[in-house]
JSON list of C-alpha atoms in Angstrom, two decimals:
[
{"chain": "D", "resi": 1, "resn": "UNK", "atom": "CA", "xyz": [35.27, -25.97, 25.69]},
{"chain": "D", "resi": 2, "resn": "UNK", "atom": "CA", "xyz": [36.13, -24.80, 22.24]},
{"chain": "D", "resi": 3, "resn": "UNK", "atom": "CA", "xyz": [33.64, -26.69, 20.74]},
{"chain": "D", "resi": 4, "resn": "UNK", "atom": "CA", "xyz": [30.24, -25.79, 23.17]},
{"chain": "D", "resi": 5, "resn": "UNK", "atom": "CA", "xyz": [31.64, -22.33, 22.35]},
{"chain": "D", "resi": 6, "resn": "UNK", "atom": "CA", "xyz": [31.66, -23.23, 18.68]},
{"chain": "D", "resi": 7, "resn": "UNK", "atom": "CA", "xyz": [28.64, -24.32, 18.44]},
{"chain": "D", "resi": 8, "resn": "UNK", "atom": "CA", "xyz": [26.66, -21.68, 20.36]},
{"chain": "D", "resi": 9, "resn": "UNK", "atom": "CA", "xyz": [28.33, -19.04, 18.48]},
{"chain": "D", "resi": 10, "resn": "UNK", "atom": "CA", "xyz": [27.07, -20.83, 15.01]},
{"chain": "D", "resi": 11, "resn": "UNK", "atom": "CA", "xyz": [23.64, -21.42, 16.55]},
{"chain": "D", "resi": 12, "resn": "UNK", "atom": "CA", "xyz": [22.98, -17.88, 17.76]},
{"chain": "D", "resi": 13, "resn": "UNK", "atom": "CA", "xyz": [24.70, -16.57, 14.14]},
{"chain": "D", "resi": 14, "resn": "UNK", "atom": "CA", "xyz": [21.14, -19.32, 12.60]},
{"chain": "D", "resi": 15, "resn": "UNK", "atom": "CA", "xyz": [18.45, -18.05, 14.79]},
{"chain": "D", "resi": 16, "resn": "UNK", "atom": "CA", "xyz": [19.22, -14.65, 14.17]},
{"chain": "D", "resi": 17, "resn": "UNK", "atom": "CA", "xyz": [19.78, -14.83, 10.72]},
{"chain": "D", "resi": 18, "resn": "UNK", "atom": "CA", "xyz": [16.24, -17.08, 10.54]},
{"chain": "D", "resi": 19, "resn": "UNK", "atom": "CA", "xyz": [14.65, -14.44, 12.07]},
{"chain": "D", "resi": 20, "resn": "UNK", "atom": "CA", "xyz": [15.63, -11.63, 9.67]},
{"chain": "D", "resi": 21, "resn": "UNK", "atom": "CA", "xyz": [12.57, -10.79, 7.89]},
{"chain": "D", "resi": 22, "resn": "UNK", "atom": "CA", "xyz": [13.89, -9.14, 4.19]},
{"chain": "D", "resi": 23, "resn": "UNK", "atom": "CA", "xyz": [14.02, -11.26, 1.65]},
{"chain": "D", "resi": 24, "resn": "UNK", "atom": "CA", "xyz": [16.86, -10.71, -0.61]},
{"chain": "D", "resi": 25, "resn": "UNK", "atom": "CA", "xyz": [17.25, -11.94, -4.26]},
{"chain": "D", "resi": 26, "resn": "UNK", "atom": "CA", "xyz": [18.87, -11.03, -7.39]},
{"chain": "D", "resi": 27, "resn": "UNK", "atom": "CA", "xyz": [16.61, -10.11, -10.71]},
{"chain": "D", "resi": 28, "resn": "UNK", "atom": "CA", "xyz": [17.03, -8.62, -13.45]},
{"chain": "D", "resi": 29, "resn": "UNK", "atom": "CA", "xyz": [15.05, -5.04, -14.29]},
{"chain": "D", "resi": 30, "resn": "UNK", "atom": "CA", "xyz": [12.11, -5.52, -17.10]},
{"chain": "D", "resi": 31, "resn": "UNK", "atom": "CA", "xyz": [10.46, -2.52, -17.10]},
{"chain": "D", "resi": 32, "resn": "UNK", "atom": "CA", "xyz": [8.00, 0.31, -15.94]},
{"chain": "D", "resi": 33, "resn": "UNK", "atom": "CA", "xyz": [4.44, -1.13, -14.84]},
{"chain": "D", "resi": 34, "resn": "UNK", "atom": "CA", "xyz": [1.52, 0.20, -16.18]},
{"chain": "D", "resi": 35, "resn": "UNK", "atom": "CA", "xyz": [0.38, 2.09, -13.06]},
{"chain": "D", "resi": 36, "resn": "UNK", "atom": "CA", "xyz": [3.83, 4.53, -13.64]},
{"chain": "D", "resi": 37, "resn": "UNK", "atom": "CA", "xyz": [4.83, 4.09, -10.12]},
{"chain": "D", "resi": 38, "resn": "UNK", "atom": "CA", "xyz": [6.16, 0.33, -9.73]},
{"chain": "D", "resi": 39, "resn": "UNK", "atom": "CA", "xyz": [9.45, -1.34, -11.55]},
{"chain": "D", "resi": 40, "resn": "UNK", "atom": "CA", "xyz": [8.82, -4.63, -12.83]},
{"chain": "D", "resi": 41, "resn": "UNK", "atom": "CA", "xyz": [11.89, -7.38, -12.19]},
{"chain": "D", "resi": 42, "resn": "UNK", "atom": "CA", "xyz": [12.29, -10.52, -13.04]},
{"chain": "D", "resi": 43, "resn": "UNK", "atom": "CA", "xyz": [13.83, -14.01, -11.79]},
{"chain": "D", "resi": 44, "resn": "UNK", "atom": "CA", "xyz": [14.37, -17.31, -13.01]},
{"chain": "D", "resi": 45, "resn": "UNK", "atom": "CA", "xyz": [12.97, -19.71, -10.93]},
{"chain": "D", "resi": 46, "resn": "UNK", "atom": "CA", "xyz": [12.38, -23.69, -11.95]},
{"chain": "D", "resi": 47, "resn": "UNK", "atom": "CA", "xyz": [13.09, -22.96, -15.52]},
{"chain": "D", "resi": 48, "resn": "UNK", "atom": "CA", "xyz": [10.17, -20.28, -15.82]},
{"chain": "D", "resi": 49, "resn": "UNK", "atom": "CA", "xyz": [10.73, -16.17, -15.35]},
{"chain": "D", "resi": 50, "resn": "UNK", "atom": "CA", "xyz": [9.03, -15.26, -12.81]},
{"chain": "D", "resi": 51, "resn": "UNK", "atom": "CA", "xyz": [7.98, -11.10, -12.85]},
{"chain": "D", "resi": 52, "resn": "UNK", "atom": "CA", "xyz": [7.03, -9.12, -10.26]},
{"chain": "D", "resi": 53, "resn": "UNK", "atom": "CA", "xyz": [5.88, -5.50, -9.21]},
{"chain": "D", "resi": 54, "resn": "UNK", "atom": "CA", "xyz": [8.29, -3.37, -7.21]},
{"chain": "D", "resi": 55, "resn": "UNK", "atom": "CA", "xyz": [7.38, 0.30, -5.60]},
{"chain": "D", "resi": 56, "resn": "UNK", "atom": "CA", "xyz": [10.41, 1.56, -4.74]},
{"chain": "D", "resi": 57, "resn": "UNK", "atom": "CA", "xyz": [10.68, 2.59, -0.70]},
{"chain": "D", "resi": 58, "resn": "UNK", "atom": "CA", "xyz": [9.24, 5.97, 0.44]},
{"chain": "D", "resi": 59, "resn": "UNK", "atom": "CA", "xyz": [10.05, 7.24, -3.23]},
{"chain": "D", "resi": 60, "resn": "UNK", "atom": "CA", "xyz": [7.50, 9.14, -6.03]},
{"chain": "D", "resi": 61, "resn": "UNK", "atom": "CA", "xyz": [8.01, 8.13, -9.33]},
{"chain": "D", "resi": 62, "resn": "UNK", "atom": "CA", "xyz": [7.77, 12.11, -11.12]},
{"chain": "D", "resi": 63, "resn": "UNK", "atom": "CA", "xyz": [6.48, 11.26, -14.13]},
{"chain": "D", "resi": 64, "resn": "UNK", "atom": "CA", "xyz": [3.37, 8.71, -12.26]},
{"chain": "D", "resi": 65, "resn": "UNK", "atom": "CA", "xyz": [0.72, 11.29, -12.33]},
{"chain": "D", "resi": 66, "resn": "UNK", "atom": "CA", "xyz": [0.64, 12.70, -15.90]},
{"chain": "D", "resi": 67, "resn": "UNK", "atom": "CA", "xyz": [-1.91, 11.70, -17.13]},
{"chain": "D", "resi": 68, "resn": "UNK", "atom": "CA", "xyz": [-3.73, 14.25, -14.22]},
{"chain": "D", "resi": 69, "resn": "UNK", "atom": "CA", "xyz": [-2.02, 17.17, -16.10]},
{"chain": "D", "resi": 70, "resn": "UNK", "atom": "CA", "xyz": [-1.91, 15.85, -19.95]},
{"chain": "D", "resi": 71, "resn": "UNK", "atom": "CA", "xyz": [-5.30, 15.49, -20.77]},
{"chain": "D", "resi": 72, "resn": "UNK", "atom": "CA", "xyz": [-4.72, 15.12, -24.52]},
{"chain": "D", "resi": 73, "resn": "UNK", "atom": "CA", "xyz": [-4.11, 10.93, -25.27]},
{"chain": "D", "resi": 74, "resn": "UNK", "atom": "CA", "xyz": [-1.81, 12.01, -28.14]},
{"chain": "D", "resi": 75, "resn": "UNK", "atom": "CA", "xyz": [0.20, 13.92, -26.31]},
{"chain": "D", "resi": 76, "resn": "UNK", "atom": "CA", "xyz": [-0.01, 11.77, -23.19]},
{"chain": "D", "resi": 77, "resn": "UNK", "atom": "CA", "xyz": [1.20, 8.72, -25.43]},
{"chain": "D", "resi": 78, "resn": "UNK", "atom": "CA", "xyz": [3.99, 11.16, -27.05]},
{"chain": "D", "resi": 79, "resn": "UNK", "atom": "CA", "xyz": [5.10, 12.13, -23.26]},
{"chain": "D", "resi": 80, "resn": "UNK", "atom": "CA", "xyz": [5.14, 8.58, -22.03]},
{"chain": "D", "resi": 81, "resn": "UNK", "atom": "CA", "xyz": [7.23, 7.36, -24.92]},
{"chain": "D", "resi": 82, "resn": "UNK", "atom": "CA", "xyz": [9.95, 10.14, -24.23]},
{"chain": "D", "resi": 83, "resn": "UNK", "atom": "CA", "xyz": [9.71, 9.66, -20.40]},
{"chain": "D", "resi": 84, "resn": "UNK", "atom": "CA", "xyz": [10.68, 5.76, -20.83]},
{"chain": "D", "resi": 85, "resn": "UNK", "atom": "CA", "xyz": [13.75, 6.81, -23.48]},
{"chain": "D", "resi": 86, "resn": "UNK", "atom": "CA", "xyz": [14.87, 8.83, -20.79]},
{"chain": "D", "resi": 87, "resn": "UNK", "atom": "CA", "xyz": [14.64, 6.73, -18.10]},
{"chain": "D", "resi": 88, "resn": "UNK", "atom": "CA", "xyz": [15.97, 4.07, -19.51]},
{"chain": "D", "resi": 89, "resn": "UNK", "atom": "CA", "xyz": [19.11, 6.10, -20.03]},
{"chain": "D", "resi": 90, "resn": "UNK", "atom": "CA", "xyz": [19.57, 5.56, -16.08]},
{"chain": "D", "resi": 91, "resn": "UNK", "atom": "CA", "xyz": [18.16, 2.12, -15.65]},
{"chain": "D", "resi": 92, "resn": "UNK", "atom": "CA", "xyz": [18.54, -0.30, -18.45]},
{"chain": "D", "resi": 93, "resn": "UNK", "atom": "CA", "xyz": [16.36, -2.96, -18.87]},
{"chain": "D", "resi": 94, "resn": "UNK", "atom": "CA", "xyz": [17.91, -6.44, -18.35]},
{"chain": "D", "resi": 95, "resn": "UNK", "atom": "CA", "xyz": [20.23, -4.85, -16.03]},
{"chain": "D", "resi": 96, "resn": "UNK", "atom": "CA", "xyz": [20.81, -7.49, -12.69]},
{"chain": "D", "resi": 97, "resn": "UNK", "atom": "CA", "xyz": [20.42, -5.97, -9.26]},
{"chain": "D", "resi": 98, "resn": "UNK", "atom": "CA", "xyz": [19.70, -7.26, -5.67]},
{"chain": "D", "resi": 99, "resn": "UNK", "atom": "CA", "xyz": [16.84, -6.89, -4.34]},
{"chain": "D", "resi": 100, "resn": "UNK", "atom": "CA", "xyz": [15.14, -6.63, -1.01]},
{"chain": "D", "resi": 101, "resn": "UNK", "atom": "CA", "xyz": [11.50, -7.05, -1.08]},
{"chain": "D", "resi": 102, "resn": "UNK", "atom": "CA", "xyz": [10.49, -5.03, 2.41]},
{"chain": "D", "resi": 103, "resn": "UNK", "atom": "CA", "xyz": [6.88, -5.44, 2.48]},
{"chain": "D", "resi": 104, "resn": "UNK", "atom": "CA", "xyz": [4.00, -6.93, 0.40]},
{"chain": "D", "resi": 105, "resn": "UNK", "atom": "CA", "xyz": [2.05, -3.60, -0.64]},
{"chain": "D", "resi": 106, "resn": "UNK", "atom": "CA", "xyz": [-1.61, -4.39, -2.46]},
{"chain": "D", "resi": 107, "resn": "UNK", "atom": "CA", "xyz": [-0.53, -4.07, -5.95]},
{"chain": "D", "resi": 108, "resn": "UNK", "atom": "CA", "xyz": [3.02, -4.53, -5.82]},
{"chain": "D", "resi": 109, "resn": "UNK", "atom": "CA", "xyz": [5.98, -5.57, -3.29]},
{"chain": "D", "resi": 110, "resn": "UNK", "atom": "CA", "xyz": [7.69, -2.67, -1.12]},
{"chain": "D", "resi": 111, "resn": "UNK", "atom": "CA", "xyz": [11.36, -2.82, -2.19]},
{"chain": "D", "resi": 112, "resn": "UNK", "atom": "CA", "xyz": [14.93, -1.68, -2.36]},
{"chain": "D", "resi": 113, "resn": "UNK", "atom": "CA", "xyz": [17.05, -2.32, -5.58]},
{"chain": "D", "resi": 114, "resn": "UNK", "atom": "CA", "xyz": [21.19, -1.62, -5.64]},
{"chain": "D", "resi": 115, "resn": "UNK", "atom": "CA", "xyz": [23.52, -3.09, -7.59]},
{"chain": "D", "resi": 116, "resn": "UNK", "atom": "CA", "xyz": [27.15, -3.45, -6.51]},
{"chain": "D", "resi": 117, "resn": "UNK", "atom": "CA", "xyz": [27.81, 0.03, -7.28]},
{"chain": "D", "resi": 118, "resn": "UNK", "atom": "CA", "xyz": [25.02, 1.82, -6.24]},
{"chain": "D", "resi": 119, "resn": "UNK", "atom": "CA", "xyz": [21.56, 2.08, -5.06]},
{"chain": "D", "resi": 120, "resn": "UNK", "atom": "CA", "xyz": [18.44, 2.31, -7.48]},
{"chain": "D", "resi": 121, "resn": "UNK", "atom": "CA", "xyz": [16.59, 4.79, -5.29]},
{"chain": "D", "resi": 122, "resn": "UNK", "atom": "CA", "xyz": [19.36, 7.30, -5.24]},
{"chain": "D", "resi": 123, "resn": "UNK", "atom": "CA", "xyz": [20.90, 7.37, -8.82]},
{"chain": "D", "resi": 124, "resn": "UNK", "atom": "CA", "xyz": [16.29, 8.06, -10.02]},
{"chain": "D", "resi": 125, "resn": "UNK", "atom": "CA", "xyz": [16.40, 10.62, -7.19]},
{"chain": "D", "resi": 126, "resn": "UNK", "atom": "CA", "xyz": [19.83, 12.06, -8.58]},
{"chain": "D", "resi": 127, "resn": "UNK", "atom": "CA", "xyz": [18.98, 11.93, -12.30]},
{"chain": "D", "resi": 128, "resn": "UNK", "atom": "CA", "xyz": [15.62, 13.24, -11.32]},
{"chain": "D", "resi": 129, "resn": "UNK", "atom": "CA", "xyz": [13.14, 11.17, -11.91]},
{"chain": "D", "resi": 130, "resn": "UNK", "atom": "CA", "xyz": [11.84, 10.12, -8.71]},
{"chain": "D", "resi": 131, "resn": "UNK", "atom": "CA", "xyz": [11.55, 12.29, -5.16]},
{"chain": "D", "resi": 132, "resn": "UNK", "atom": "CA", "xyz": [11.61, 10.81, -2.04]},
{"chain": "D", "resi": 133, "resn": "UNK", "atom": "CA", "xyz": [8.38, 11.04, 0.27]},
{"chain": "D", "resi": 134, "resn": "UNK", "atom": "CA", "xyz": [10.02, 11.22, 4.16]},
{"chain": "D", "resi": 135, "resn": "UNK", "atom": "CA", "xyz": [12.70, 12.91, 5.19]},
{"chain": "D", "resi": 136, "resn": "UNK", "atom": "CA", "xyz": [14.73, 9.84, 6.47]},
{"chain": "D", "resi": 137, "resn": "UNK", "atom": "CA", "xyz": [17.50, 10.21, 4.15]},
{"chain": "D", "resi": 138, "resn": "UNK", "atom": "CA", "xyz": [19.27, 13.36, 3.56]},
{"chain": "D", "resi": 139, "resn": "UNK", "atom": "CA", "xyz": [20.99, 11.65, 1.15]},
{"chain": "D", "resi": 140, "resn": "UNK", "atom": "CA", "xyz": [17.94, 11.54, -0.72]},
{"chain": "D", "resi": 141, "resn": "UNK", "atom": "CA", "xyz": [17.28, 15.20, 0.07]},
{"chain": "D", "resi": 142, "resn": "UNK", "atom": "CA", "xyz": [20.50, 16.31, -0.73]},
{"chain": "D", "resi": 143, "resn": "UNK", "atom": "CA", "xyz": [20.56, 14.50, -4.41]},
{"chain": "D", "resi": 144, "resn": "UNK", "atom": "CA", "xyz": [16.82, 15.43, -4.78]},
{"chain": "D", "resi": 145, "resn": "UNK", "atom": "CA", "xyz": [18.19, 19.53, -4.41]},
{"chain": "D", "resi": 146, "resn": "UNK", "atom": "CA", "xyz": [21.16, 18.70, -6.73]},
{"chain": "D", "resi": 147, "resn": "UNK", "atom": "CA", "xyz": [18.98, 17.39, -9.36]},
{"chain": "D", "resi": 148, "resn": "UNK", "atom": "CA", "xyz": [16.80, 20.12, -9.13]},
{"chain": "D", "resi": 149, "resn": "UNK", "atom": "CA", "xyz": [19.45, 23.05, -9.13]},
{"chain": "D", "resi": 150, "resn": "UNK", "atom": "CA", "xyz": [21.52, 21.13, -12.39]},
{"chain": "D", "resi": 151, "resn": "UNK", "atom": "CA", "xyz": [17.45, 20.84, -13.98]},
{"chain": "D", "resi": 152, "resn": "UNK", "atom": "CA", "xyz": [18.42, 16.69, -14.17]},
{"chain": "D", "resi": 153, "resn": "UNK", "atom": "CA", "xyz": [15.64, 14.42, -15.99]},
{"chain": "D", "resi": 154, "resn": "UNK", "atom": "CA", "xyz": [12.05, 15.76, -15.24]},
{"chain": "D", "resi": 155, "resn": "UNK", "atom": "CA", "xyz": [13.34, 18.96, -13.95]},
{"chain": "D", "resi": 156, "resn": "UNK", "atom": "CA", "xyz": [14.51, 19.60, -17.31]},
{"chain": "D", "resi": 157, "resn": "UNK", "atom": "CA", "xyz": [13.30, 21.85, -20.02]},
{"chain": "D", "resi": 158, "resn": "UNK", "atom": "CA", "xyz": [12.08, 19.51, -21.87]},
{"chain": "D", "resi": 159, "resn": "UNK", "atom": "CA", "xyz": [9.78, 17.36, -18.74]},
{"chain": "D", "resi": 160, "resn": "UNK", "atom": "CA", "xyz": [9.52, 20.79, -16.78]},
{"chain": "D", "resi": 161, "resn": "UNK", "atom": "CA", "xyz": [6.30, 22.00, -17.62]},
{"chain": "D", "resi": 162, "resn": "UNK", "atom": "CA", "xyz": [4.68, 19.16, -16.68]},
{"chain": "D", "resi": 163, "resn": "UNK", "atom": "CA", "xyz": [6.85, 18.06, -13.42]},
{"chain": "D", "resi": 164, "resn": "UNK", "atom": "CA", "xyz": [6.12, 21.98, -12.32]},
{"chain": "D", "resi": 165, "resn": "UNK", "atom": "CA", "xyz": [2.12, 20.57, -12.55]},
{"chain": "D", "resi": 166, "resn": "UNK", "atom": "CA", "xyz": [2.63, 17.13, -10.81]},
{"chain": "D", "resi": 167, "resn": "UNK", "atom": "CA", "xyz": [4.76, 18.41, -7.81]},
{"chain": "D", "resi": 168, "resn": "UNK", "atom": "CA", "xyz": [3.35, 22.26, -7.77]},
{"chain": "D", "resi": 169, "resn": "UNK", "atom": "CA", "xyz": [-0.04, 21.93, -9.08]},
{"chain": "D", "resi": 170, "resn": "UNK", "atom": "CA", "xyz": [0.45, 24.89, -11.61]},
{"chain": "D", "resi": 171, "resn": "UNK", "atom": "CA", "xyz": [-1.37, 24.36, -14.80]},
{"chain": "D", "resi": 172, "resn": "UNK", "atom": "CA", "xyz": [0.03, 23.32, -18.13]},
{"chain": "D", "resi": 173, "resn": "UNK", "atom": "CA", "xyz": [0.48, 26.07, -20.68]},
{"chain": "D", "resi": 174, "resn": "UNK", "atom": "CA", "xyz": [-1.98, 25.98, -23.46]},
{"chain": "D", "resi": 175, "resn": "UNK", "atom": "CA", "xyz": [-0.29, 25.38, -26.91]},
{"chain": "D", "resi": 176, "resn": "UNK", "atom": "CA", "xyz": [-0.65, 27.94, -29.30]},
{"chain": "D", "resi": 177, "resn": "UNK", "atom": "CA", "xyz": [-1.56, 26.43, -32.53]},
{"chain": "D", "resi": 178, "resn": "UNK", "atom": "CA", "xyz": [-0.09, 28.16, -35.85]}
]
C-alpha cells in the first residue's frame, strides 16, 4: 500500500511540475540593449555564451525614452554614458541571477530576474530607475513613492530634468549659453 501511494504521490509531483510553463535558468547580467528598455543576460550553454534580450515584467525602464526629450546627439551620448555609470551602481554587469523567462515578447523575452537576496525589478524600482506599469504590486508602488520622495537615481537632480519630460511631458529647459 505504501508503495501505490508512493508512487502516485511522485507521479502527480512529475505531471504537475511538467506542466509548469516558466522556464527558469541562471545567467549572468551583460548589459543594457540598445533599444534602452531590455537587459541583456547571458548563459553558457555547450561551450558557447549564449545572450539574450530580457524586458523586465510590467516595468518602464526611466531613462528608455530620452532620446524623445534630448534632441542634441552630444548631449544624448553624454546622458546615456552617465545613465549606464549609474545604473550599473545597482546592477553590475557579470553579476549571476535566476531567471524566469515568462513570455516570448517580439524583440525580447518577458522576464523576472532575482538573485538570492532580492528581486531585480524592485531594487531598479527602489533606486529609481525603472516604474512599474500596473498596479499589481504595491510593493512596487510603495518603493516607486519612496524613491521618488528620497529623489533616488532618475529622480535625482542630476537625471530630473529629463525624467520630469519622459514621465510628465514637461519640456526640457533650454541651456543658456555664456
Amino acid at each position: 500500500m505504501k508503495k501505490i501511494f508512493l508512487a502516485l504521490a511522485i507521479l502527480l509531483c512529475t505531471q504537475s511540475f511538467a506542466e509548469q510553463k516558466d522556464r527558469y535558468g541562471i545567467a549572468a547580467f551583460a548589459g543594457l540593449g540598445n533599444d534602452g528598455r531590455s537587459f541583456v543576460f547571458t548563459f553558457r550553454k555547450a561551450q558557447k555564451d549564449r545572450f539574450f534580450p530580457c524586458d523586465l515584467k510590467n516595468l518602464n525602464i526611466i531613462a528608455a525614452d530620452a532620446s524623445r526629450c534630448i534632441t542634441d546627439a552630444k548631449e544624448l551620448k553624454k546622458f546615456d554614458k552617465e545613465y549606464k555609470k549609474a545604473l550599473e551602481s545597482v546592477i553590475k554587469p557579470g553579476k549571476r541571477y535566476y531567471v524566469n523567462l515568462i513570455d516570448r515578447g517580439n524583440d525580447a523575452y518577458v522576464c523576472d530576474a532575482s538573485d538570492p537576496k532580492s528581486n531585480l525589478r524592485l531594487d531598479l524600482v527602489a533606486a529609481g530607475f525603472a516604474v512599474p506599469t500596473t498596479d499589481d504590486s504595491e510593493l512596487l508602488l510603495k518603493a516607486a513613492e519612496e524613491a521618488k520622495e528620497a529623489k533616488r537615481g532618475m529622480y535625482s537632480a542630476k537625471f530630473w530634468d529629463v525624467t520630469n519630460c519622459i514621465l510628465n511631458g514637461v519640456p526640457m529647459p533650454k541651456k543658456i549659453d555664456e
